[in-house]
mmCIF file of C-alpha atoms and ligand atoms in Angstrom:
data_model
loop_
_atom_site.group_PDB
_atom_site.id
_atom_site.type_symbol
_atom_site.label_atom_id
_atom_site.label_comp_id
_atom_site.label_asym_id
_atom_site.label_seq_id
_atom_site.Cartn_x
_atom_site.Cartn_y
_atom_site.Cartn_z
ATOM 1 C CA MET A 15 -0.164 -31.915 -3.983
ATOM 2 C CA ASP A 16 -3.990 -33.228 -4.219
ATOM 3 C CA GLU A 17 -3.808 -36.832 -5.318
ATOM 4 C CA SER A 18 -6.444 -36.208 -8.230
ATOM 5 C CA LEU A 19 -4.443 -33.552 -9.763
ATOM 6 C CA LYS A 20 -1.462 -36.043 -10.535
ATOM 7 C CA PRO A 21 -2.765 -37.033 -14.282
ATOM 8 C CA SER A 22 0.420 -38.826 -15.036
ATOM 9 C CA ALA A 23 -0.459 -41.089 -11.928
ATOM 10 C CA VAL A 24 -3.917 -42.316 -12.990
ATOM 11 C CA SER A 25 -4.042 -45.264 -15.477
ATOM 12 C CA PRO A 26 -5.951 -45.721 -18.468
ATOM 13 C CA ALA A 27 -6.958 -48.649 -17.246
ATOM 14 C CA VAL A 28 -8.815 -47.215 -14.247
ATOM 15 C CA LEU A 29 -10.289 -44.420 -16.599
ATOM 16 C CA SER A 30 -11.897 -46.720 -19.148
ATOM 17 C CA ALA A 31 -13.016 -49.725 -16.587
ATOM 18 C CA SER A 32 -16.152 -49.797 -14.640
ATOM 19 C CA PRO A 33 -16.217 -47.641 -11.200
ATOM 20 C CA PRO A 34 -13.678 -49.326 -9.038
ATOM 21 C CA SER A 35 -15.910 -51.311 -6.201
ATOM 22 C CA VAL A 36 -15.018 -51.189 -2.521
ATOM 23 C CA LEU A 37 -15.875 -53.712 -0.029
ATOM 24 C CA VAL A 38 -16.323 -51.728 3.399
ATOM 25 C CA VAL A 39 -16.062 -54.299 6.297
ATOM 26 C CA GLU A 40 -16.854 -52.265 9.303
ATOM 27 C CA ASP A 41 -19.551 -53.376 12.010
ATOM 28 C CA GLU A 42 -20.509 -49.787 13.108
ATOM 29 C CA PRO A 43 -23.407 -48.850 11.276
ATOM 30 C CA LYS A 44 -22.269 -44.954 11.311
ATOM 31 C CA ILE A 45 -18.856 -45.267 10.297
ATOM 32 C CA ALA A 46 -19.830 -47.995 7.494
ATOM 33 C CA ALA A 47 -22.500 -45.252 6.112
ATOM 34 C CA LEU A 48 -19.790 -42.385 6.125
ATOM 35 C CA LEU A 49 -17.319 -44.225 4.293
ATOM 36 C CA CYS A 50 -19.755 -45.503 1.740
ATOM 37 C CA ASP A 51 -21.267 -42.083 1.337
ATOM 38 C CA TYR A 52 -18.048 -40.418 0.574
ATOM 39 C CA LEU A 53 -16.467 -43.271 -1.511
ATOM 40 C CA VAL A 54 -19.795 -43.119 -4.007
ATOM 41 C CA ALA A 55 -19.506 -39.257 -4.085
ATOM 42 C CA ALA A 56 -15.499 -40.124 -5.231
ATOM 43 C CA GLY A 57 -17.188 -42.354 -7.926
ATOM 44 C CA PHE A 58 -16.522 -45.857 -6.145
ATOM 45 C CA VAL A 59 -19.157 -48.539 -6.163
ATOM 46 C CA THR A 60 -19.392 -49.789 -2.715
ATOM 47 C CA SER A 61 -20.714 -52.908 -1.085
ATOM 48 C CA HIS A 62 -20.913 -53.234 3.117
ATOM 49 C CA VAL A 63 -20.517 -56.186 5.437
ATOM 50 C CA ASP A 64 -20.866 -55.970 9.219
ATOM 51 C CA HIS A 65 -19.522 -58.839 10.266
ATOM 52 C CA GLY A 66 -16.318 -61.312 9.404
ATOM 53 C CA THR A 67 -17.952 -64.816 9.499
ATOM 54 C CA GLY A 68 -18.038 -66.523 6.411
ATOM 55 C CA LEU A 69 -16.281 -63.404 4.399
ATOM 56 C CA VAL A 70 -13.063 -65.052 3.362
ATOM 57 C CA GLN A 71 -15.438 -67.769 1.774
ATOM 58 C CA ALA A 72 -17.191 -65.433 0.039
ATOM 59 C CA LEU A 73 -14.238 -63.667 -1.443
ATOM 60 C CA GLN A 74 -12.795 -66.945 -2.476
ATOM 61 C CA LYS A 75 -16.124 -68.323 -4.165
ATOM 62 C CA GLY A 76 -15.983 -64.836 -6.013
ATOM 63 C CA GLU A 77 -19.285 -63.687 -4.319
ATOM 64 C CA TYR A 78 -17.719 -60.317 -3.886
ATOM 65 C CA ASN A 79 -14.961 -59.103 -6.135
ATOM 66 C CA PRO A 80 -14.022 -55.983 -4.880
ATOM 67 C CA ASP A 81 -11.192 -54.185 -6.374
ATOM 68 C CA VAL A 82 -10.325 -52.716 -2.595
ATOM 69 C CA ILE A 83 -11.462 -53.870 0.784
ATOM 70 C CA LEU A 84 -11.666 -51.520 3.641
ATOM 71 C CA LEU A 85 -11.067 -53.977 6.635
ATOM 72 C CA ASP A 86 -12.006 -52.910 10.246
ATOM 73 C CA VAL A 87 -9.582 -54.961 12.766
ATOM 74 C CA MET A 88 -12.294 -55.739 15.503
ATOM 75 C CA LEU A 89 -15.292 -57.261 14.237
ATOM 76 C CA PRO A 90 -18.109 -59.828 15.052
ATOM 77 C CA GLY A 91 -17.322 -63.293 13.971
ATOM 78 C CA LYS A 92 -13.895 -63.425 12.486
ATOM 79 C CA ASP A 93 -11.736 -60.845 13.147
ATOM 80 C CA GLY A 94 -10.189 -58.283 10.672
ATOM 81 C CA LEU A 95 -6.511 -59.490 11.170
ATOM 82 C CA SER A 96 -7.258 -63.265 10.356
ATOM 83 C CA ILE A 97 -9.281 -62.149 7.376
ATOM 84 C CA CYS A 98 -6.373 -60.266 6.038
ATOM 85 C CA ARG A 99 -3.768 -62.893 6.154
ATOM 86 C CA GLU A 100 -6.398 -65.751 4.914
ATOM 87 C CA VAL A 101 -7.338 -63.611 1.837
ATOM 88 C CA ARG A 102 -3.960 -63.078 1.232
ATOM 89 C CA ASP A 103 -3.679 -67.005 0.717
ATOM 90 C CA PHE A 104 -5.534 -66.725 -2.609
ATOM 91 C CA SER A 105 -5.748 -62.914 -3.591
ATOM 92 C CA THR A 106 -3.829 -59.430 -4.161
ATOM 93 C CA VAL A 107 -6.670 -57.329 -3.557
ATOM 94 C CA PRO A 108 -5.774 -54.309 -2.248
ATOM 95 C CA ILE A 109 -6.507 -54.229 1.831
ATOM 96 C CA ILE A 110 -6.545 -51.178 3.919
ATOM 97 C CA MET A 111 -6.939 -52.110 7.437
ATOM 98 C CA LEU A 112 -9.297 -49.845 9.733
ATOM 99 C CA THR A 113 -7.944 -49.653 13.366
ATOM 100 C CA ALA A 114 -9.155 -48.244 16.494
ATOM 101 C CA ARG A 115 -5.965 -47.074 17.814
ATOM 102 C CA VAL A 116 -2.593 -45.191 16.391
ATOM 103 C CA GLU A 117 -0.520 -47.240 18.514
ATOM 104 C CA GLU A 118 -1.798 -50.525 17.354
ATOM 105 C CA ILE A 119 -0.999 -49.682 13.597
ATOM 106 C CA ASP A 120 3.028 -50.416 15.105
ATOM 107 C CA ARG A 121 1.986 -54.130 16.360
ATOM 108 C CA LEU A 122 -0.037 -54.679 13.225
ATOM 109 C CA LEU A 123 2.699 -53.620 10.748
ATOM 110 C CA GLY A 124 5.118 -55.907 12.881
ATOM 111 C CA LEU A 125 2.383 -58.738 12.041
ATOM 112 C CA GLU A 126 3.335 -58.775 8.383
ATOM 113 C CA LEU A 127 -0.533 -59.268 7.703
ATOM 114 C CA GLY A 128 -0.089 -58.374 3.805
ATOM 115 C CA ALA A 129 -2.224 -55.381 4.174
ATOM 116 C CA ASP A 130 -1.696 -52.501 1.435
ATOM 117 C CA ASP A 131 -2.354 -49.737 3.663
ATOM 118 C CA TYR A 132 -3.313 -48.703 7.539
ATOM 119 C CA VAL A 133 -5.798 -45.922 8.504
ATOM 120 C CA CYS A 134 -6.598 -44.917 12.421
ATOM 121 C CA LYS A 135 -10.273 -44.281 13.629
ATOM 122 C CA PRO A 136 -11.062 -41.705 14.045
ATOM 123 C CA PHE A 137 -10.197 -41.034 10.649
ATOM 124 C CA SER A 138 -11.258 -38.275 8.099
ATOM 125 C CA PRO A 139 -13.348 -40.050 5.485
ATOM 126 C CA ARG A 140 -11.282 -37.744 2.621
ATOM 127 C CA GLU A 141 -7.981 -39.196 3.832
ATOM 128 C CA VAL A 142 -9.646 -42.792 3.317
ATOM 129 C CA VAL A 143 -10.711 -42.033 -0.093
ATOM 130 C CA ALA A 144 -7.379 -40.855 -0.832
ATOM 131 C CA ARG A 145 -5.718 -44.032 0.406
ATOM 132 C CA VAL A 146 -8.307 -45.812 -1.689
ATOM 133 C CA LYS A 147 -7.517 -43.952 -4.647
ATOM 134 C CA ALA A 148 -3.829 -44.522 -4.065
ATOM 135 C CA VAL A 149 -4.322 -48.631 -3.877
ATOM 136 C CA VAL A 150 -6.331 -48.664 -6.858
ATOM 137 C CA ARG A 151 -4.087 -46.601 -8.900
ATOM 138 C CA ARG A 152 -1.236 -49.037 -7.762
ATOM 139 C CA ALA A 153 -3.073 -51.877 -8.373
ATOM 140 C CA ALA A 154 -3.758 -50.884 -12.063
ATOM 141 C CA ALA A 155 -0.159 -49.741 -12.712
ATOM 142 C CA LYS A 156 0.613 -53.297 -11.524
ATOM 143 C CA GLN A 157 -1.612 -54.728 -14.068
ATOM 144 C CA SER A 158 -0.603 -52.924 -16.561
ATOM 145 C CA GLY A 159 3.266 -53.922 -15.961
ATOM 146 C CA HIS A 160 3.939 -50.291 -15.407
ATOM 147 C CA GLU A 161 5.016 -50.588 -11.921
ATOM 148 C CA SER A 162 8.539 -52.096 -12.861
ATOM 149 C CA VAL A 163 11.211 -49.791 -11.306
ATOM 150 C CA ALA A 164 11.499 -48.210 -14.660
ATOM 151 C CA ALA A 165 8.495 -46.508 -14.243
ATOM 152 C CA ILE A 166 9.427 -45.336 -10.924
ATOM 153 C CA PRO A 167 11.428 -41.935 -11.043
ATOM 154 C CA ILE A 168 13.755 -43.099 -8.679
ATOM 155 C CA SER A 169 16.497 -45.665 -9.383
ATOM 156 C CA LEU A 170 18.567 -47.422 -7.006
ATOM 157 C CA ASP A 171 21.696 -49.262 -7.166
ATOM 158 C CA ALA A 172 22.420 -51.315 -4.224
ATOM 159 C CA GLN A 173 25.738 -52.284 -5.456
ATOM 160 C CA ARG A 174 27.420 -48.792 -5.572
ATOM 161 C CA PHE A 175 24.923 -47.155 -2.924
ATOM 162 C CA THR A 176 23.837 -44.422 -5.426
ATOM 163 C CA ALA A 177 20.332 -43.131 -6.155
ATOM 164 C CA THR A 178 19.196 -40.981 -8.966
ATOM 165 C CA VAL A 179 16.364 -39.147 -9.585
ATOM 166 C CA ASN A 180 15.303 -38.495 -13.508
ATOM 167 C CA ARG A 181 19.128 -39.114 -14.021
ATOM 168 C CA LYS A 182 20.158 -36.723 -11.325
ATOM 169 C CA SER A 183 22.176 -38.530 -8.803
ATOM 170 C CA LEU A 184 21.312 -37.909 -5.002
ATOM 171 C CA ASP A 185 24.395 -37.420 -2.654
ATOM 172 C CA LEU A 186 23.320 -39.979 0.002
ATOM 173 C CA THR A 187 24.812 -41.114 3.177
ATOM 174 C CA PRO A 188 24.855 -45.145 3.688
ATOM 175 C CA VAL A 189 22.159 -44.922 6.084
ATOM 176 C CA GLU A 190 20.115 -42.611 3.589
ATOM 177 C CA PHE A 191 20.710 -44.741 1.274
ATOM 178 C CA ARG A 192 19.169 -47.776 3.204
ATOM 179 C CA LEU A 193 16.410 -45.429 4.461
ATOM 180 C CA LEU A 194 15.189 -45.086 0.614
ATOM 181 C CA ASN A 195 16.332 -48.405 -0.430
ATOM 182 C CA THR A 196 13.573 -49.688 2.062
ATOM 183 C CA LEU A 197 10.697 -47.383 1.327
ATOM 184 C CA ALA A 198 11.425 -47.596 -2.328
ATOM 185 C CA GLY A 199 11.333 -51.469 -2.309
ATOM 186 C CA GLN A 200 7.941 -51.219 -1.508
ATOM 187 C CA PRO A 201 6.286 -48.251 -2.552
ATOM 188 C CA GLY A 202 2.990 -47.491 -0.659
ATOM 189 C CA ARG A 203 3.630 -49.515 2.266
ATOM 190 C CA VAL A 204 3.929 -47.575 5.828
ATOM 191 C CA PHE A 205 7.064 -48.577 7.595
ATOM 192 C CA SER A 206 7.053 -47.515 11.554
ATOM 193 C CA ARG A 207 9.941 -45.850 13.067
ATOM 194 C CA ASP A 208 10.896 -49.187 14.871
ATOM 195 C CA GLN A 209 11.256 -51.424 11.385
ATOM 196 C CA LEU A 210 13.370 -48.377 9.699
ATOM 197 C CA MET A 211 15.797 -48.319 12.531
ATOM 198 C CA ASP A 212 16.292 -51.773 12.201
ATOM 199 C CA VAL A 213 17.166 -51.926 8.733
ATOM 200 C CA LEU A 214 19.244 -48.532 9.502
ATOM 201 C CA TYR A 215 21.125 -49.921 12.241
ATOM 202 C CA ALA A 216 21.739 -53.419 12.274
ATOM 203 C CA ASP A 217 23.599 -53.287 15.024
ATOM 204 C CA HIS A 218 20.909 -52.311 17.048
ATOM 205 C CA ARG A 219 22.787 -49.611 18.366
ATOM 206 C CA VAL A 220 20.058 -47.647 20.681
ATOM 207 C CA VAL A 221 19.176 -44.390 18.730
ATOM 208 C CA SER A 222 16.061 -42.021 19.268
ATOM 209 C CA ASP A 223 13.143 -41.925 17.046
ATOM 210 C CA ARG A 224 14.116 -38.392 16.091
ATOM 211 C CA THR A 225 17.424 -39.957 14.110
ATOM 212 C CA VAL A 226 15.128 -41.604 11.940
ATOM 213 C CA ASP A 227 13.105 -38.419 11.541
ATOM 214 C CA SER A 228 16.317 -36.400 10.848
ATOM 215 C CA HIS A 229 17.290 -38.812 8.361
ATOM 216 C CA VAL A 230 14.083 -38.952 6.543
ATOM 217 C CA LYS A 231 14.088 -35.197 6.156
ATOM 218 C CA ASN A 232 17.509 -35.188 4.774
ATOM 219 C CA VAL A 233 16.545 -37.849 2.250
ATOM 220 C CA ARG A 234 13.342 -35.637 1.349
ATOM 221 C CA ARG A 235 15.168 -32.649 0.844
ATOM 222 C CA LYS A 236 17.682 -34.452 -1.348
ATOM 223 C CA LEU A 237 14.871 -35.980 -3.272
ATOM 224 C CA VAL A 238 13.380 -32.525 -3.791
ATOM 225 C CA GLN A 239 16.631 -31.166 -4.860
ATOM 226 C CA ALA A 240 16.974 -33.710 -7.584
ATOM 227 C CA GLY A 241 13.716 -32.209 -8.811
ATOM 228 C CA GLY A 242 11.393 -34.792 -6.876
ATOM 229 C CA ASP A 243 8.118 -34.057 -4.956
ATOM 230 C CA GLU A 244 8.099 -33.561 -1.251
ATOM 231 C CA THR A 245 5.174 -35.400 -1.120
ATOM 232 C CA TRP A 246 6.634 -38.680 -2.372
ATOM 233 C CA LEU A 247 8.081 -39.227 1.247
ATOM 234 C CA ARG A 248 5.158 -39.148 3.715
ATOM 235 C CA SER A 249 5.193 -38.878 7.206
ATOM 236 C CA ILE A 250 2.051 -40.747 8.696
ATOM 237 C CA TYR A 251 1.159 -39.206 11.758
ATOM 238 C CA GLY A 252 2.274 -41.557 14.844
ATOM 239 C CA VAL A 253 2.988 -44.415 12.923
ATOM 240 C CA GLY A 254 5.955 -44.015 10.418
ATOM 241 C CA TYR A 255 6.815 -43.108 6.853
ATOM 242 C CA LYS A 256 5.989 -44.516 3.060
ATOM 243 C CA LEU A 257 7.152 -43.506 -0.163
ATOM 244 C CA GLU A 258 5.040 -43.115 -3.195
ATOM 245 C CA TRP A 259 4.311 -40.933 -5.884
HETATM 246 CA CA1 LIG B 301 -15.234 -52.866 14.718
#
């Protein structure tokens, strides 16, 4: 389902406030211009910075006060990884990392930078706009206190290994429960297959990537059977999975 067609997910705070602002930190002028064009067309206000030097300080001083940061990994001056880590010391502003290679995302996920999402170049600007909208929505929900488990249609009981969607219980295997529990613990975060395998098989038994894929498929089917939406559990091509609604 198109992100913009989810009325219940749009917070009134977002609708009534001034347009959300996006800080685009990207040294390639064409990419930066493309992103800014699409974001402005989608109703965002944008600022652009083409290097990493002094950015952390500028954010700390409030010279920039964005609602979302799109942060390229490879930047002149300070790199995106250091910037993300340093910003996390004082701010929870949503950060979406832009990276040149899909293989790099797995490594970035492992670094636990505190980024909210990752987008791989070359990307579709529409996809980036959809991701920006998703993090803005989540941030607004968090601010208004609606991000609690109660607002999430999935409820998990780790003691009994049971899960329900809209009060309908899902008949999950222990592995499927762990998978759903992990993804639902951090809505919107992308987990790589390796990370999920570590959670699913604590004994580090050797299983193939496809094993994770088939568990995901089963969990998605069970979510849908219980009245959930199949778009909740999304596959991020070449990277892994995330759960969001
Ligand atoms: Ca770059």
